[in-house]
Short mmCIF file of C-alpha atoms in Angstrom, two decimals:
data_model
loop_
_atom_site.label_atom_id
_atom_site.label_comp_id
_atom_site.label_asym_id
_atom_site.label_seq_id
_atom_site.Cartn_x
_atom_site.Cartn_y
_atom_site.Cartn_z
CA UNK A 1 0.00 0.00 0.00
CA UNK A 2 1.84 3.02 -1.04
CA UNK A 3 2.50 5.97 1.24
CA UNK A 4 1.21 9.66 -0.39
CA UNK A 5 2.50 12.64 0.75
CA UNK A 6 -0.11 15.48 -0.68
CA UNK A 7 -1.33 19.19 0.08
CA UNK A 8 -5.14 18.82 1.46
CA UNK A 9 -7.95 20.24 2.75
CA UNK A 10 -10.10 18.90 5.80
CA UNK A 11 -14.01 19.37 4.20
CA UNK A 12 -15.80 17.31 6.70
CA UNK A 13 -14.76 15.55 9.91
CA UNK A 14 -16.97 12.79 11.60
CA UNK A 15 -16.56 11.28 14.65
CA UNK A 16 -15.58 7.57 14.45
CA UNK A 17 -15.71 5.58 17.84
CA UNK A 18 -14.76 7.15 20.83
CA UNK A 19 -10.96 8.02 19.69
CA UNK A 20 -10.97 7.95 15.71
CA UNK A 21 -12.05 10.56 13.18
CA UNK A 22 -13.49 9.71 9.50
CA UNK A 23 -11.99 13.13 7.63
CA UNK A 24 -13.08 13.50 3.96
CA UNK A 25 -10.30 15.83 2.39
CA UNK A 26 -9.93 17.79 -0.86
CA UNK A 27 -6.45 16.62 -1.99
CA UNK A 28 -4.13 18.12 -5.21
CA UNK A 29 -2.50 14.81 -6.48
CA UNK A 30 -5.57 12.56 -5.12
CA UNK A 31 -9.04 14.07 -5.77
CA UNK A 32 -11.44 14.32 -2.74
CA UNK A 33 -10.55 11.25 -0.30
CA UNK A 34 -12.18 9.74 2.87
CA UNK A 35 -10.02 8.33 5.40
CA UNK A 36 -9.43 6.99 8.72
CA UNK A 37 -7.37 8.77 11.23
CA UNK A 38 -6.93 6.23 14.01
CA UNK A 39 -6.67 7.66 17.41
CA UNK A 40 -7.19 11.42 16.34
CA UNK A 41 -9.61 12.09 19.87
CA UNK A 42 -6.67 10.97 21.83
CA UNK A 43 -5.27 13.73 23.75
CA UNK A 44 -2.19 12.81 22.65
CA UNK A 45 -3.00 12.13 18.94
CA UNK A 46 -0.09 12.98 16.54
CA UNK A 47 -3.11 14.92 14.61
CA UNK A 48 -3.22 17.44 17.38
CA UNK A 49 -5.56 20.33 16.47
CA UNK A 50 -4.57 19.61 12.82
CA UNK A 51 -8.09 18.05 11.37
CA UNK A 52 -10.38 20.97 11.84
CA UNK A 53 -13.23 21.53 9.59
CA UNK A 54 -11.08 23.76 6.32
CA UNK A 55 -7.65 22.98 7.59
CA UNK A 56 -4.78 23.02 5.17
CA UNK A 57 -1.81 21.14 5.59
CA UNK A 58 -0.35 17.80 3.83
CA UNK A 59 -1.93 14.65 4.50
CA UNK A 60 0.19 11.04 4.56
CA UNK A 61 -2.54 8.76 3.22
CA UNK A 62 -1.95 5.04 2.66
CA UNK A 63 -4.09 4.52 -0.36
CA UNK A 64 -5.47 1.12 -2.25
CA UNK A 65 -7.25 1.24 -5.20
CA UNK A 66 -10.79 0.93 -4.88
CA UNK A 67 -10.94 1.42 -1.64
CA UNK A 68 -13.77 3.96 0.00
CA UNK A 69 -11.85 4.61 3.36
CA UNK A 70 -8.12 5.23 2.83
CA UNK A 71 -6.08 5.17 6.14
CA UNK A 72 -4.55 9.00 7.04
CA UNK A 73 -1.22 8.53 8.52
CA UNK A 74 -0.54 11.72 9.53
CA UNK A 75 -1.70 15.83 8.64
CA UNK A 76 0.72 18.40 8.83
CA UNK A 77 -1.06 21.60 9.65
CA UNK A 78 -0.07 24.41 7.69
CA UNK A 79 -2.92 26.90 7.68
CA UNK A 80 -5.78 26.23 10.43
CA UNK A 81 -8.07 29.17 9.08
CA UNK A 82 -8.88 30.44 12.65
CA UNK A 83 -9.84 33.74 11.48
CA UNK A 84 -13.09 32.18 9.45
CA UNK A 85 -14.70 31.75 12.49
CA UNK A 86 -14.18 35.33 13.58
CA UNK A 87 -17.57 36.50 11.13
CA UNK A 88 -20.24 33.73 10.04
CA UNK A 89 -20.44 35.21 6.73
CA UNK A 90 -17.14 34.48 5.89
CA UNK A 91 -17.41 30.83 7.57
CA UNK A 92 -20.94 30.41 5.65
CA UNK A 93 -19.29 31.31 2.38
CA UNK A 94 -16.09 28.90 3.25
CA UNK A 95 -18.15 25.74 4.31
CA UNK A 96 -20.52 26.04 1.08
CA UNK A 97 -17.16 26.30 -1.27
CA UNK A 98 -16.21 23.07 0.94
CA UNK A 99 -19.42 21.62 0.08
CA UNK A 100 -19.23 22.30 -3.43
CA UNK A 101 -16.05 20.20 -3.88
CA UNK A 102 -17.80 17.65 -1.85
CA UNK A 103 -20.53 17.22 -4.21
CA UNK A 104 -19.35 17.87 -7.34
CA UNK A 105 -15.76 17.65 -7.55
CA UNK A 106 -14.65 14.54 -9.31
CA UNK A 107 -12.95 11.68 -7.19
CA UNK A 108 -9.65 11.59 -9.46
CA UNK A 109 -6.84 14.46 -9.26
CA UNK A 110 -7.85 17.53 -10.15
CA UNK A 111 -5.00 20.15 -9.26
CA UNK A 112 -6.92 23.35 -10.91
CA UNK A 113 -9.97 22.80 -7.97
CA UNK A 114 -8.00 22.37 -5.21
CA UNK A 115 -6.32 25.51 -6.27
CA UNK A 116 -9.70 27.23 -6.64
CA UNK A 117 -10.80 26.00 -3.10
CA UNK A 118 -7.51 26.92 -1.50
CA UNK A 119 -7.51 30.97 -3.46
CA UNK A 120 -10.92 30.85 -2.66
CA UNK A 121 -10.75 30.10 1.49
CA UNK A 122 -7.56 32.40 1.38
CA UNK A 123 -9.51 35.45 -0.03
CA UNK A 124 -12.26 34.67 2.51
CA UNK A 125 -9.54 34.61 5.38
CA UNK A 126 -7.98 38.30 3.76
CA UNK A 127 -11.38 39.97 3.30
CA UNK A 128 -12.64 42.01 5.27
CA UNK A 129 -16.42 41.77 6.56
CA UNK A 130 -17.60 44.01 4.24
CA UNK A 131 -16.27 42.53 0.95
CA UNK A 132 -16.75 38.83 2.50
CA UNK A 133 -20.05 38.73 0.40
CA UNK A 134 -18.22 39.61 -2.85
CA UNK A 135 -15.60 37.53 -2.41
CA UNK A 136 -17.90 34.26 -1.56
CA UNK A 137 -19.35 34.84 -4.80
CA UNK A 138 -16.29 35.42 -6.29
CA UNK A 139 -14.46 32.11 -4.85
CA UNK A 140 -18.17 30.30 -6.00
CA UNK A 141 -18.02 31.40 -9.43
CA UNK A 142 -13.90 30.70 -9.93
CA UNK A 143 -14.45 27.12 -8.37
CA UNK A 144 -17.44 26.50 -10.64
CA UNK A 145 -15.39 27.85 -13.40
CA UNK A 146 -12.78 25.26 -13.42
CA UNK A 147 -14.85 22.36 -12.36
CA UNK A 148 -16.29 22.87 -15.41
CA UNK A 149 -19.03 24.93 -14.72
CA UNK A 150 -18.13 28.65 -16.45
CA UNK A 151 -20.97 30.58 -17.45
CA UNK A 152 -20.89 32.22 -20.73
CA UNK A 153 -21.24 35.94 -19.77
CA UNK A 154 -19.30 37.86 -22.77
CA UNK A 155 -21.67 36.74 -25.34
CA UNK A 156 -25.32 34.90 -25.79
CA UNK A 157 -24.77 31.05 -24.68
CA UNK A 158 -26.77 30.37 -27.57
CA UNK A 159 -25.88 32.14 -30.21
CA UNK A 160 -22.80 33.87 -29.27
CA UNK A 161 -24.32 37.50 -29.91
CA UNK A 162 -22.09 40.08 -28.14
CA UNK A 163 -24.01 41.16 -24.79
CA UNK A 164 -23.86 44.86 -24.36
CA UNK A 165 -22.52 45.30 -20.60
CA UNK A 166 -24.46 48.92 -20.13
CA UNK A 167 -28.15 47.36 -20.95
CA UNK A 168 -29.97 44.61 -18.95
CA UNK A 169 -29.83 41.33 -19.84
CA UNK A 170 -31.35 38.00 -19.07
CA UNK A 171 -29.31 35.08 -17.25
CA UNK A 172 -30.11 31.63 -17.66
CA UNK A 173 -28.80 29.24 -14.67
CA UNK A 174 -30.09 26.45 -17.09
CA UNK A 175 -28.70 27.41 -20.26
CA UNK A 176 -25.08 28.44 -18.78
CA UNK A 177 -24.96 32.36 -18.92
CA UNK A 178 -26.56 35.33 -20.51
CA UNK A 179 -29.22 35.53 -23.42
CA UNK A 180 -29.16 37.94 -26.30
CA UNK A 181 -32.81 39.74 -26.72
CA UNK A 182 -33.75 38.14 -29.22
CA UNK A 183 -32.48 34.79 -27.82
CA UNK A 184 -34.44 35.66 -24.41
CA UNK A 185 -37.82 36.99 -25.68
CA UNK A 186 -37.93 33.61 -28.45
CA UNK A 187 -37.61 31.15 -25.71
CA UNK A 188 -38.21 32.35 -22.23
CA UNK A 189 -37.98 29.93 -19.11
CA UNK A 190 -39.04 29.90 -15.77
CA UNK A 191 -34.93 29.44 -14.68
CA UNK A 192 -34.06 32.86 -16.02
CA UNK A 193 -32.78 36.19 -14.01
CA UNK A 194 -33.37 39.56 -15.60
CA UNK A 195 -29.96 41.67 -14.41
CA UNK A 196 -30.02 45.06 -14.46
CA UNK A 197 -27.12 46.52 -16.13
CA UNK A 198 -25.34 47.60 -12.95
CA UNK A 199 -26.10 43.73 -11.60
CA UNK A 200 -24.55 42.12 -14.99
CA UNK A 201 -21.45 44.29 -14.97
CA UNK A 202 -20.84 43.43 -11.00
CA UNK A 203 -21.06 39.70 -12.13
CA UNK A 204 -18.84 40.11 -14.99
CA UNK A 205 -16.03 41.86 -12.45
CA UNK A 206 -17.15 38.81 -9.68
CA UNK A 207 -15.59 36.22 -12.48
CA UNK A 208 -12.99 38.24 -13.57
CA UNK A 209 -10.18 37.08 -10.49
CA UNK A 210 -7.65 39.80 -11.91
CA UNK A 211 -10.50 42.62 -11.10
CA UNK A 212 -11.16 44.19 -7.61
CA UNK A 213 -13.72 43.22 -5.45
CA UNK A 214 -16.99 45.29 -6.50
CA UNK A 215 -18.73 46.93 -3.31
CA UNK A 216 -21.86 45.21 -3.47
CA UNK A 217 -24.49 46.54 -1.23
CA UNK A 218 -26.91 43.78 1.06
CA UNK A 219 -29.61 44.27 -1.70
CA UNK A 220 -27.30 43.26 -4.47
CA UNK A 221 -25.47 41.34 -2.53
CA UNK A 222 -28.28 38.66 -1.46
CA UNK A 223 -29.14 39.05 -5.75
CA UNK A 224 -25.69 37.52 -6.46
CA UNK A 225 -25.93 34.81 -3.69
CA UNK A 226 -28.95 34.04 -5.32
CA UNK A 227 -27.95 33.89 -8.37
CA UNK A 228 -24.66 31.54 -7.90
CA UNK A 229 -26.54 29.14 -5.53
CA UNK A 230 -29.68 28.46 -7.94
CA UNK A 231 -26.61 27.69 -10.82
CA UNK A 232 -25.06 25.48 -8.15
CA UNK A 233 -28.64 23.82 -7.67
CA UNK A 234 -29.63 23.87 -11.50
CA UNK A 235 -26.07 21.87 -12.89
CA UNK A 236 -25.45 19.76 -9.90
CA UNK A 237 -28.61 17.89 -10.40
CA UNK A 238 -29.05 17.75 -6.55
CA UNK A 239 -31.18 20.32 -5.41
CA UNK A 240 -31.43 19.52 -1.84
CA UNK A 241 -27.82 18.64 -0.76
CA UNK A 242 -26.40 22.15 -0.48
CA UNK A 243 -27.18 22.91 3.28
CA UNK A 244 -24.19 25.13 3.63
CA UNK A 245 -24.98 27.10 0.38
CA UNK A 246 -28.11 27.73 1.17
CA UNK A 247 -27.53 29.11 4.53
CA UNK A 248 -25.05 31.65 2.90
CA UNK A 249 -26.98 32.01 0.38
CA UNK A 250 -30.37 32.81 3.10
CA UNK A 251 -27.65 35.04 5.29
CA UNK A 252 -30.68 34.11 7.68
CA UNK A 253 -28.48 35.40 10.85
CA UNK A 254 -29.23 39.18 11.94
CA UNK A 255 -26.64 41.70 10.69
CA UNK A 256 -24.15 42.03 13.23
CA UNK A 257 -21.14 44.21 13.69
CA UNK A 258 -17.60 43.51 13.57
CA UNK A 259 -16.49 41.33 16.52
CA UNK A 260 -14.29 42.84 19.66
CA UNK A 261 -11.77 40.03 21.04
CA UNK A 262 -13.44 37.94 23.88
CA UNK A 263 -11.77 38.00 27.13
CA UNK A 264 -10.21 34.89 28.37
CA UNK B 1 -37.02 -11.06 10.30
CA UNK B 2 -36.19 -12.70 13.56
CA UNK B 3 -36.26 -11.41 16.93
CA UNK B 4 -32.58 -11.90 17.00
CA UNK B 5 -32.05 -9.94 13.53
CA UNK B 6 -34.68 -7.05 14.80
CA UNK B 7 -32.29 -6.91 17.70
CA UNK B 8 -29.29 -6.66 15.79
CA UNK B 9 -30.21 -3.88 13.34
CA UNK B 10 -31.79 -2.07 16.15
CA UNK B 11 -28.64 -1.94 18.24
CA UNK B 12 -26.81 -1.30 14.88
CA UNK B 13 -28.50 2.17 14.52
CA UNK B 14 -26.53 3.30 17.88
CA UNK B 15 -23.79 5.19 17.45
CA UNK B 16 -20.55 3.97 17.51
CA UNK B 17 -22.03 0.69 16.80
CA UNK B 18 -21.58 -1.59 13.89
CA UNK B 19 -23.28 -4.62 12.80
CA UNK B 20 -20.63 -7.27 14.77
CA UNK B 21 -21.38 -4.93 17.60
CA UNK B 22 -24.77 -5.43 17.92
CA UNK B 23 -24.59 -9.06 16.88
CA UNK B 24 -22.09 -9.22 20.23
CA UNK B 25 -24.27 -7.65 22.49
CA UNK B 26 -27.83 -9.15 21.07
CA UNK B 27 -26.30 -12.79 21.71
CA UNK B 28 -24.79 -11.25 25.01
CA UNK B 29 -28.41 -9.87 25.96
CA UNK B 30 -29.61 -13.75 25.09
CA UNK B 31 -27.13 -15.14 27.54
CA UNK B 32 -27.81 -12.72 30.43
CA UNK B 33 -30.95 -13.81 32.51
CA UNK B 34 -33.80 -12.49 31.69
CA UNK B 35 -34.35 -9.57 34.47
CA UNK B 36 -31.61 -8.26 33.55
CA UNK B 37 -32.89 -8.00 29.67
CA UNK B 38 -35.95 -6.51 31.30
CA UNK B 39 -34.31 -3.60 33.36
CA UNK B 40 -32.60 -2.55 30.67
CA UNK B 41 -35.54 -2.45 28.27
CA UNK B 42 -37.40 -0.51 31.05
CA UNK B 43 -34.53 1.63 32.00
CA UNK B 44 -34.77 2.85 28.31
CA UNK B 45 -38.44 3.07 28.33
CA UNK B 46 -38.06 5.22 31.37
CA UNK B 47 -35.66 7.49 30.11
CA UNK B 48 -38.01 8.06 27.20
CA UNK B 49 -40.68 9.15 29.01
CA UNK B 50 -39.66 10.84 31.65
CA UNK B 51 -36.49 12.98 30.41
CA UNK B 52 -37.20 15.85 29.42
CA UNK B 53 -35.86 19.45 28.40
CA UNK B 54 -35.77 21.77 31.30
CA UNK B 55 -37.75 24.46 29.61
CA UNK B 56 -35.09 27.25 31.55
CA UNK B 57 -31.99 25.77 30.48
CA UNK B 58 -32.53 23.40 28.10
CA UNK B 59 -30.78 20.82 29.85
CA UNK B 60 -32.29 17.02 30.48
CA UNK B 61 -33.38 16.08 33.16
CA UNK B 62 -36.45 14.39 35.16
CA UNK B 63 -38.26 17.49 36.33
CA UNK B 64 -39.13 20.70 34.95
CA UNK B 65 -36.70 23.20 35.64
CA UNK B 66 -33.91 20.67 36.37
CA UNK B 67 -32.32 20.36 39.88
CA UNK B 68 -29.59 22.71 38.87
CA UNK B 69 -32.19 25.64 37.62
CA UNK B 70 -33.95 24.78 41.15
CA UNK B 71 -31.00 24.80 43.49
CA UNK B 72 -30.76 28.37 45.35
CA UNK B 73 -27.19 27.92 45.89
CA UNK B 74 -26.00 28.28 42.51
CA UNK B 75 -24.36 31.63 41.43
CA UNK B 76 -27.36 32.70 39.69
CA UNK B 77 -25.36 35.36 38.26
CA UNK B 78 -23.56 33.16 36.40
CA UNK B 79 -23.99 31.60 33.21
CA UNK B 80 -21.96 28.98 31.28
CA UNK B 81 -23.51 28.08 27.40
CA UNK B 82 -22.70 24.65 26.21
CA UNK B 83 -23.81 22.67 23.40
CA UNK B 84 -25.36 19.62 24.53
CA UNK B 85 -26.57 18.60 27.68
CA UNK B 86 -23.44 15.91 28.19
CA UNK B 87 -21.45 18.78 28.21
CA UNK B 88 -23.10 19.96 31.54
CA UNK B 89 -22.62 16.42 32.52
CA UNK B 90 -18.42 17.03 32.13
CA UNK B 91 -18.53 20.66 33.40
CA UNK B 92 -20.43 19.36 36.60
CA UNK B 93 -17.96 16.04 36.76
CA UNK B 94 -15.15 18.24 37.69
CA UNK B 95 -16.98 19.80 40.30
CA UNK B 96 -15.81 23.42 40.57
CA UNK B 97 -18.58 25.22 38.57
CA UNK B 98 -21.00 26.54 40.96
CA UNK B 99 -23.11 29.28 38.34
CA UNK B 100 -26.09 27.98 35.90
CA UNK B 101 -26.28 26.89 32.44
CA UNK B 102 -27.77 27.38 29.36
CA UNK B 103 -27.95 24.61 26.32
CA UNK B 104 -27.60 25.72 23.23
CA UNK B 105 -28.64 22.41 21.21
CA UNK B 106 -25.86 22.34 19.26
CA UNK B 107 -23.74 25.00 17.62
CA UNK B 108 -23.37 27.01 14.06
CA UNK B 109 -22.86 24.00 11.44
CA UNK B 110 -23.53 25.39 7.83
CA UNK B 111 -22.95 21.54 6.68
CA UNK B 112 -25.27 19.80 8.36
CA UNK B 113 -27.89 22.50 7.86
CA UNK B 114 -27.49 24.03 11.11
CA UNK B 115 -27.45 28.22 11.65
CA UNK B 116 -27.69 30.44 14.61
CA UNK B 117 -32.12 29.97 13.83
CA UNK B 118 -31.45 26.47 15.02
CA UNK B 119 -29.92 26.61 18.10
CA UNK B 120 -31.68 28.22 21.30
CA UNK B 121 -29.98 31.49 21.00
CA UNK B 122 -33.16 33.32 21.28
CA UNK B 123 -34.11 32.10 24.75
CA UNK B 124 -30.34 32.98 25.87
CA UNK B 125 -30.73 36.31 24.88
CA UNK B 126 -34.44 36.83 26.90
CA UNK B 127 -32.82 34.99 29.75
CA UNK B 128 -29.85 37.76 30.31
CA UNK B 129 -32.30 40.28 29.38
CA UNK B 130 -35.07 39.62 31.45
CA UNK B 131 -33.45 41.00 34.52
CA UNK B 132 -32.50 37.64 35.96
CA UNK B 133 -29.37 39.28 37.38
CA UNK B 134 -26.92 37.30 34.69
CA UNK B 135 -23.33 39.52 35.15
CA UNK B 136 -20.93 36.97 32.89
CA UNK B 137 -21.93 34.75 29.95
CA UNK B 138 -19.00 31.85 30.06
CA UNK B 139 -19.28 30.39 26.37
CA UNK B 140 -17.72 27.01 26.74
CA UNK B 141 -18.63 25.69 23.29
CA UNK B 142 -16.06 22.94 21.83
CA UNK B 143 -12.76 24.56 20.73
CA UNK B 144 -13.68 23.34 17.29
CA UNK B 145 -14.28 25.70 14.21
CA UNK B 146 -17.78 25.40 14.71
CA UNK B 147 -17.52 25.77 18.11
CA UNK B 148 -15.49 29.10 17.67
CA UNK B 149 -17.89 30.57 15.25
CA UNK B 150 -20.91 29.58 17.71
CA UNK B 151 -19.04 31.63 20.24
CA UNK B 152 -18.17 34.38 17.70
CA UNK B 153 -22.01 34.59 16.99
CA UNK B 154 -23.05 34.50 20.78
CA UNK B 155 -20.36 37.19 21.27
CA UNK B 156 -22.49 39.61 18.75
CA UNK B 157 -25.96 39.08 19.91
CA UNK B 158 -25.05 39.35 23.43
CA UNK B 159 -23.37 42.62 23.69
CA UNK B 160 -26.27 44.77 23.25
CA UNK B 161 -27.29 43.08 26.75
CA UNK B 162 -24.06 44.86 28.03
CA UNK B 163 -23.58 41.54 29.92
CA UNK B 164 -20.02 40.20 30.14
CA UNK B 165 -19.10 38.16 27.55
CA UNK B 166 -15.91 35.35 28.31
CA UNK B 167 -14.18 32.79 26.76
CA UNK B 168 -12.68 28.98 28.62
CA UNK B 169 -9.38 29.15 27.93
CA UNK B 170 -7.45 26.53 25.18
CA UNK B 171 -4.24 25.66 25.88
CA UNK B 172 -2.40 22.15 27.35
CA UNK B 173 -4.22 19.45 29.74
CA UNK B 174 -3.49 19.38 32.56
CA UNK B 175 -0.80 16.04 33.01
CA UNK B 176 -0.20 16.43 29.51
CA UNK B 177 3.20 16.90 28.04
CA UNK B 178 4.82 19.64 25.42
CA UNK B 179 6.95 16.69 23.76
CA UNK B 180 3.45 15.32 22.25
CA UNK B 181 1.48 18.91 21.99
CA UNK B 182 1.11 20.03 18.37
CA UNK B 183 1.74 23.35 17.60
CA UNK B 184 -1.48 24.79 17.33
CA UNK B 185 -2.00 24.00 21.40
CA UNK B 186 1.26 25.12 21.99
CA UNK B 187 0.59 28.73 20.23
CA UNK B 188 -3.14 28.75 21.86
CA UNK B 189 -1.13 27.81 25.37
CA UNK B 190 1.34 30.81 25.13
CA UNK B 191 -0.80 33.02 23.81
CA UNK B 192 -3.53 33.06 26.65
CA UNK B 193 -0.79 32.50 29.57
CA UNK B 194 -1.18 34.02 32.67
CA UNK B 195 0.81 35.67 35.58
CA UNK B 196 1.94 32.90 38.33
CA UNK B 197 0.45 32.86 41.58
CA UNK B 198 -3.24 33.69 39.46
CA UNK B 199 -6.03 30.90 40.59
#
């Protein structure tokens, strides 16, 4: 059974007897892997604090073929993500980009996602409250993107028609991205968004990575989330399996100031 | 299906418990006499009908509000929020806590479906605000990221209440030893160290 040494991700930890955890991790060279880590409840597991929910470290993971449950040998912790849990927003927006990879992320290698995830939970991490919206969307979109998922935005998905950025324009989570006018008004369906031309050129500049963040307001904000999460829904075939999403995408929790440090 | 096989997938459904598990302990039950089959069944048949939430706390217990909600001597000013009601069970084990709790149900997990809406936050809130005398809120949810964020959230909706707000402290166990800490513990262990001679 051969040893692999690879960067990872913890997306999901489960409690496994009184002393083991089952971890399911998004790995670069391995693809999204369950395993075994024997004795990680032990106070004196090598794991330490290392397998916490969005973790990043490298994981030493016997693996056999065909096997479901892989055995983790050890996690090196590199990046524990602490500061997510300083602002549900920005934890929301990190667990439903975990859960994402989860569901729709294929088992083999796939370098480019892991990537996405990892620029994606960084950018969370560096964002302030304010953008943490924008940048959830952003990280959505870019992970969607490279799994395979980009929406056409540029021009019509169906006929390619240039899209002029400074009119409205219809989105179509089914069809992949935006609709000319005349592609729109021939063949209207009930899974297309009308954008306003201030809302299209905001989601152009959310899938352009290179582009800052745009200051999206809570109205326009909750309009994006919306938007990303019903694409999620429409091309993952599995409506009801993104709880995380759809608690960022609700923001359900009252709006809450930045947090002061608690005393110990 | 048997009454053996009912037994086994029954048992199987516990957690922790697989299906050689239950096969163990269904042909263990079989060799046990019988009263002792019996006071288990009715010990669970009691615990299912006569537990209940203590509608102050949230904890379980027998009686409505639980002995601790009842008991004048505890620091009523004094509040420590856990998730579950096992982890008043541990708190109370050590002995030292002498203040009142408050059960959350759980804590802040986006992927199991879980927010803030979930938990009894609400009834937290109403009991600091309601002039029971509550001075210090001790959040002693699991050092866990969604522990943390649980906390985080608490921390927000609680300081309109002007109520103090603290933290348990993360660091080493106590008998434990640096050789085996990992780093993170170490880090959390230095950073929240106190002066000697403190209690």
């Amino acid at each position: 059974m051969p040893l692999v040494a690879t960067p990872a991700v913890v997306l999901r930890t489960y409690r496994y007897s009184e002393t083991s955890k089952v971890v399911r991790l998004a790995t670069r060279e391995c693809g999204v892997q369950s395993a075994i880590a024997k004795g990680a409840l032990r106070p004196r597991s090598p794991f330490g604090a290392g397998l916490e929910l969005l973790s990043e470290g490298v994981a030493q993971l016997y693996l056999r073929d065909g096997r479901e449950l892989q055995t983790l040998a050890g996690f090196d912790v590199a990046n524990l993500r602490r500061e997510l849990a300083l602002d549900l927003g920005r934890f929301a927006g990190a667990t439903a980009l975990a859960e994402i990879v989860l569901r729709m992320a294929p088992a083999a290698s796939h370098p480019a996602a892991y990537d996405a995830l990892v620029a994606g939970l960084d950018s969370l991490v560096a964002t302030g409250i304010a953008a943490a919206d924008a940048a959830g969307i952003r990280a959505l979109w870019r992970l969607l993107a490279v799994l395979g998922f980009e929406p056409s935005l540029r021009g019509c998905v169906r006929d390619d028609t240039p899209v002029d950025a400074d009119h409205p324009v219809t989105f179509s989570a089914a069809e992949g991205g935006v609709l000319c006018e005349r592609c729109a008004a021939e063949r209207p369906e009930a899974a297309q968004t009308r954008l306003a031309a201030r809302d299209y050129r905001d989601l152009l500049v959310l899938n352009d990575p290179t582009a800052p963040l745009p200051a999206l307001d809570a109205k326009h904000a909750a309009a994006h989330r919306r938007l990303v999460a019903r694409f999620v829904r429409h091309h993952s075939g599995e409506a009801d399996r993104f709880p995380a999403l759809e608690l960022w995408e609700r923001h359900s929790w009252a709006p809450l100031s930045p947090p002061q440090p608690v005393a110990s | 299906m048997s009454a053996i096989d009912d037994l086994v997938t029954e048992l199987a459904r516990l957690p922790g418990i697989g299906s050689k598990t239950a096969q163990r302990l269904a042909f263990h039950l079989l060799k046990e006499p019988a009263e002792a089959a019996e006071r288990l069944a009715q010990a669970i048949r009691r615990v299912r009908s006569q537990v209940m939430a203590c509608g102050t706390c949230g904890n379980l217990a027998d009686e409505d509000p639980c002995a601790i909600c009842r008991d004048p001597r505890r620091d009523a000013t004094l509040l420590c929020v856990v998730e579950e009601a096992k982890d008043v069970a541990a708190i109370e084990r050590a002995g030292r806590y002498r203040g009142r709790y408050h059960v959350l149900g759980g804590r802040v997990s986006p992927l199991d479906g879980v927010g803030p809406e979930a938990l009894r936050v609400g009834p937290l809130v109403e009991r600091v605000r309601n002039g029971s005398g509550v001075r210090e809120v001790i959040v002693a949810t699991n050092p866990s990221m969604e522990g943390e964020v649980t906390a985080t959230y608490l921390q927000q909706v609680l300081r309109p209440t002007g109520v103090r707000v603290t933290r348990i402290a993360r660091g080493l166990p106590v008998g434990g030893d640096l050789e085996y800490a990992d780093g993170v513990t170490i880090a959390q262990a230095l950073a929240a160290r106190r002066e000697m001679g403190e209690e």
